[in-house]
XYZ file of C-alpha atoms in Angstrom:
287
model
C 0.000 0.000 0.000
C 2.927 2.197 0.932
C 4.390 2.155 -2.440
C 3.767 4.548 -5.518
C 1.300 6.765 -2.740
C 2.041 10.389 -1.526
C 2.365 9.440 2.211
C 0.482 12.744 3.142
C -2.178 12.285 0.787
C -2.355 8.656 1.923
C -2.822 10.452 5.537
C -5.393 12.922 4.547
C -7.558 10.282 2.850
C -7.269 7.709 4.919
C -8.227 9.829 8.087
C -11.623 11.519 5.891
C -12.862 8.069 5.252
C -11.748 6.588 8.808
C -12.989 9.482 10.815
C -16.128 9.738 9.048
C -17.147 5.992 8.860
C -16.127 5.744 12.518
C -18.706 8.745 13.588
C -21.231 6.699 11.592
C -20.582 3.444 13.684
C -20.280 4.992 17.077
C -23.386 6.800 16.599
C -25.210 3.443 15.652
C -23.580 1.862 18.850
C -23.974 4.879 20.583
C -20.855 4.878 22.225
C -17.994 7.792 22.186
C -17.090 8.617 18.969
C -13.946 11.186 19.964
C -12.726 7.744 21.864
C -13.423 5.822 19.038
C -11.494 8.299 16.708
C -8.477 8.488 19.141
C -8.004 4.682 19.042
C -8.149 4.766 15.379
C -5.470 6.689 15.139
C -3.409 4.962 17.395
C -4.101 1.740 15.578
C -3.689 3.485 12.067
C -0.778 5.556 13.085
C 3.144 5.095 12.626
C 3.520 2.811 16.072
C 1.205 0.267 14.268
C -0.277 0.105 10.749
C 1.530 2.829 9.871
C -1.467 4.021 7.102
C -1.361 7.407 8.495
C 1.573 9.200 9.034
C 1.370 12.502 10.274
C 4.805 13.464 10.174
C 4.394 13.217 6.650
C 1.951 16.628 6.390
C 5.225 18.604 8.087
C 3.633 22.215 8.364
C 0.424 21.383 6.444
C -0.731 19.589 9.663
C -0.628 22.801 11.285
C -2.405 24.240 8.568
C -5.193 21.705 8.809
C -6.011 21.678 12.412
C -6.289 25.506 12.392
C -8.623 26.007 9.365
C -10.689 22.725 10.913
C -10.892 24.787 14.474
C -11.917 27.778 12.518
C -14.899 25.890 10.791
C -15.682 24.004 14.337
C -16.047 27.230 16.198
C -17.811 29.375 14.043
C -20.440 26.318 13.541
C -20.460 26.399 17.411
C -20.629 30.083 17.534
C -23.787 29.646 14.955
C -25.559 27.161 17.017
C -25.363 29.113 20.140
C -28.841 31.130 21.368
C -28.176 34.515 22.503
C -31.684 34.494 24.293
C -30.614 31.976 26.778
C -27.343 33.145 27.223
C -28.708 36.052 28.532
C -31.022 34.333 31.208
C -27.998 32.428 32.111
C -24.794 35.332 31.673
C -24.099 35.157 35.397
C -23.163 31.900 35.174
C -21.577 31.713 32.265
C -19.383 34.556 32.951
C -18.213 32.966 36.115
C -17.582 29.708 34.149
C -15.074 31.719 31.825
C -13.492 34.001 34.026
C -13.356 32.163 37.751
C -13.753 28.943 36.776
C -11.335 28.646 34.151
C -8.553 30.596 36.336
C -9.184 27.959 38.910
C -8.768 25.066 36.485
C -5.620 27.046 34.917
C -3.983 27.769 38.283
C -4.412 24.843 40.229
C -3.536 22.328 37.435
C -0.189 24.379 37.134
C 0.086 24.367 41.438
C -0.058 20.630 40.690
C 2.367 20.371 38.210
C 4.815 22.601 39.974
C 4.752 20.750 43.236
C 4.678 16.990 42.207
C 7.275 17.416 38.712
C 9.152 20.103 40.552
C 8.975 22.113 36.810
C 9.615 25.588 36.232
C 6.982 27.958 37.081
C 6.516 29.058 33.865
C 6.299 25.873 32.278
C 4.035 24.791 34.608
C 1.427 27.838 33.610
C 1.987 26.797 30.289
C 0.922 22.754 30.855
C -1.898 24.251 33.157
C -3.209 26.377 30.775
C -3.575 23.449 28.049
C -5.976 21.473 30.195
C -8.075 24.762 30.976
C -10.798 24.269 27.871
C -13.620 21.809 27.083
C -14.462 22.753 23.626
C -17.584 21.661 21.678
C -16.231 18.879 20.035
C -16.423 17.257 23.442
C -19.430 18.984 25.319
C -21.848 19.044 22.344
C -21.626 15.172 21.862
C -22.263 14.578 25.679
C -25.320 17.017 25.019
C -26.811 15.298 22.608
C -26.983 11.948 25.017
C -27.803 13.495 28.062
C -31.081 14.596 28.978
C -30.591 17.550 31.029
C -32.538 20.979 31.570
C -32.470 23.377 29.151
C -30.911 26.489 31.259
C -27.855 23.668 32.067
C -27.878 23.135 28.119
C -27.208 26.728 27.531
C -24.549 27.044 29.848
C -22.313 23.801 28.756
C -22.897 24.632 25.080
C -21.568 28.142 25.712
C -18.738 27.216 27.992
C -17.940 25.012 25.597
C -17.621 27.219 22.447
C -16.309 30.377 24.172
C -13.696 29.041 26.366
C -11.590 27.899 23.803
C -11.057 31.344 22.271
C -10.050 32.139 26.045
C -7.646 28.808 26.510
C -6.100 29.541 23.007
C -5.296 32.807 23.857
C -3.883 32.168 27.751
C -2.110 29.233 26.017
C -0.118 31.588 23.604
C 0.590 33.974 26.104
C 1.846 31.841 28.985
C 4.053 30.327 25.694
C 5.482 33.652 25.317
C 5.760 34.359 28.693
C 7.787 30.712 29.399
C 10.249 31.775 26.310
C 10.977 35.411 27.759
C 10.230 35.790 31.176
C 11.420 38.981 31.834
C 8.288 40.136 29.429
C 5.858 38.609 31.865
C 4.269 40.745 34.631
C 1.028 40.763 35.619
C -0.301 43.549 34.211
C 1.398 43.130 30.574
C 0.037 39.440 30.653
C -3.404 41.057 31.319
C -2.906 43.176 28.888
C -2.036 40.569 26.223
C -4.798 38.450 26.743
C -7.818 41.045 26.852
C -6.428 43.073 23.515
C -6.460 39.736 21.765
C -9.671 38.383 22.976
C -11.016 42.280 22.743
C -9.522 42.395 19.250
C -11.056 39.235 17.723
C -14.079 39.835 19.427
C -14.412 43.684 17.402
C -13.603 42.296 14.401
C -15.324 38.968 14.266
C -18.148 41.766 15.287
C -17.873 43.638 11.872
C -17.319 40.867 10.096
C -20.581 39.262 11.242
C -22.503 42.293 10.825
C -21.151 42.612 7.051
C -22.256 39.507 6.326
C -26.172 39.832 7.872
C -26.161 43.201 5.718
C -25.104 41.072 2.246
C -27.994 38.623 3.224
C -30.523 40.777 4.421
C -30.766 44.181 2.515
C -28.866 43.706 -0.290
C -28.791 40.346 -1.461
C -25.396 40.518 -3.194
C -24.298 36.746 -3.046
C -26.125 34.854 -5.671
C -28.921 32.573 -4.277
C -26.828 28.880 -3.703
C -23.658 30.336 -3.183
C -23.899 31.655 0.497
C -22.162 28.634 1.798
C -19.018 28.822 0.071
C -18.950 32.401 0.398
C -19.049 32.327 3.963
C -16.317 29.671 4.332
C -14.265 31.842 2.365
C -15.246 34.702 4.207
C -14.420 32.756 7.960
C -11.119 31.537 6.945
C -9.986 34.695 5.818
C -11.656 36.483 9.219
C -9.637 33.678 10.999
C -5.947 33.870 9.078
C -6.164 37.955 9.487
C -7.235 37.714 13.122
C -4.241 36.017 13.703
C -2.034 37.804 10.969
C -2.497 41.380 13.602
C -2.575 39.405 17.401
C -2.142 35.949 17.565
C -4.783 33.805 18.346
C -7.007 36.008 18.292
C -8.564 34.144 15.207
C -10.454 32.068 17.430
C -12.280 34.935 18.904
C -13.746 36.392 15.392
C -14.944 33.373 14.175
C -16.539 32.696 17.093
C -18.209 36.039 17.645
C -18.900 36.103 14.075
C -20.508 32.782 14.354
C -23.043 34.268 17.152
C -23.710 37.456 15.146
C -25.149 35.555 12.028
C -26.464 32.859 14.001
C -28.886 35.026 16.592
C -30.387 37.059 13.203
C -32.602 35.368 11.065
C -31.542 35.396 7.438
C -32.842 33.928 4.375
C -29.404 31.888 3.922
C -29.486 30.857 7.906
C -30.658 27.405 7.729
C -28.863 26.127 5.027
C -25.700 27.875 6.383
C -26.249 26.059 9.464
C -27.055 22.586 7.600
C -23.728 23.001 5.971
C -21.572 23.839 8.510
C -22.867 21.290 10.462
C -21.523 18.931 7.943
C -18.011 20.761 7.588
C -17.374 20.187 11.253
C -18.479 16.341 11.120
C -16.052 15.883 8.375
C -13.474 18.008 10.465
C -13.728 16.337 13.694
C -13.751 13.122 12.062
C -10.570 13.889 10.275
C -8.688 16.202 13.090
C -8.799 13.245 15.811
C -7.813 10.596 13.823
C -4.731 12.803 12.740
């Protein structure tokens, strides 16, 4: 099999048509699907099989996880209802602000005093463990029958804490390579201009995009979709191009703009984005 095949396009392939037909089954057995996926790629992987080889990609596999998180969060940022969110801010906020410092803080407490790491380095491990994400909340959703108002909260935990992880990540990173850069306040500072940043522009962006549906109708009738994947990637890349990682914050924002407004192209939007980020999920935890 090895022989006469790309071994990156072999890895692409073979981790669509794994991760996809491995959703399928789980969700007939109704079991885990991310665990599922995970095992797969162990089993597929260099250490066994040896079908997919990441390694191969180099820097594309970079390339592909951050376009697929783009296209995961702004489909999370879609599904997200505004309405409820607002019955249930208090919380929420808490969740993203307190809650997530605890998580971050104490994990790296732990990892200081039991591997005896540098403090640094043990902010940066903690703050890697500090997000959900809805690739794991949303599946647990959809099997668990719980109230509405504790719906609301998980799915938006789940979606908007990742834009705050990403960005704590990347600045505890750069804080770890040059500590003399990292005091409280410029750390602070770092973390709400990105998030503040992405937020803004992910903000215009979104409202852009609501006008071209609404009032003017610009985009050609069945060409929305495509459009608007265009449109996200490039709101992600040039988030990111100003302040790092602050991609993650305009998609998402954008994704909760379009979402809460009800458009002409909204459903089928959602429909297809919905598909994107099966395919990407599928394909991102096999790899």
């Amino acid at each position: 099999i090895s022989q006469g095949i790309d071994p990156a396009l072999r890895s692409v392939v073979f981790a669509l048509a794994f991760g996809i037909g491995l959703i399928i089954i789980a969700r007939q057995l109704k079991i885990s699907a991310i665990a599922t996926l995970l095992v797969a790629g162990v089993a597929l992987g260099p250490e066994f099989l040896g079908l997919i080889q990441p390694e191969a990609l180099g820097g594309g596999l970079e390339t592909i996880v951050s376009l697929g998180v783009a296209v995961i969060l702004f489909e999370g940022g879609l599904s997200l209802d505004i309405h409820g969110y607002r019955q249930t801010s208090r919380t929420i906020t808490r969740l993203l602000s307190l809650g997530a410092a605890v998580t971050w803080l104490f994990t790296a407490l732990l990892i200081w005093l039991i591997f005896h790491f540098p403090p640094f380095f043990s902010l940066l491990a903690g703050s890697l463990v500090m997000v959900t994400g809805p690739t794991v909340i949303n599946p647990l959703l959809k099997r668990l029958k719980v109230k509405r108002s504790v719906a609301t909260v998980l799915e938006a935990e789940g979606v908007l804490i990742d834009a705050v992880g990403a960005v704590v990540a990347t600045v505890a990173l750069e804080t770890a390579l040059s500590p003399a850069h990292g005091t409280p306040i410029v750390w602070l500072w770092h973390v709400v201009s990105r998030l503040g940043f992405g937020a803004l522009l992910g903000s215009a962006v979104g409202v852009t995009l609501l006008f071209l549906y609404r009032v003017r109708r610009l985009i050609p009738e069945g060409t929305e979709n495509v459009f608007t994947l265009a449109v996200v990637l490039a709101l992600f890349q040039g988030s990111n191009l100003v302040l790092p990682e602050s991609g993650i914050a305009a998609v998402t924002t954008a994704g909760i703009i379009i979402g809460n407004f009800r458009t002409h192209a909204l459903q089928d939007l959602m429909e297809f984005k919905e598909e994107m980020t099966f395919l990407l999920i599928g394909m991102l935890f096999v790899l």
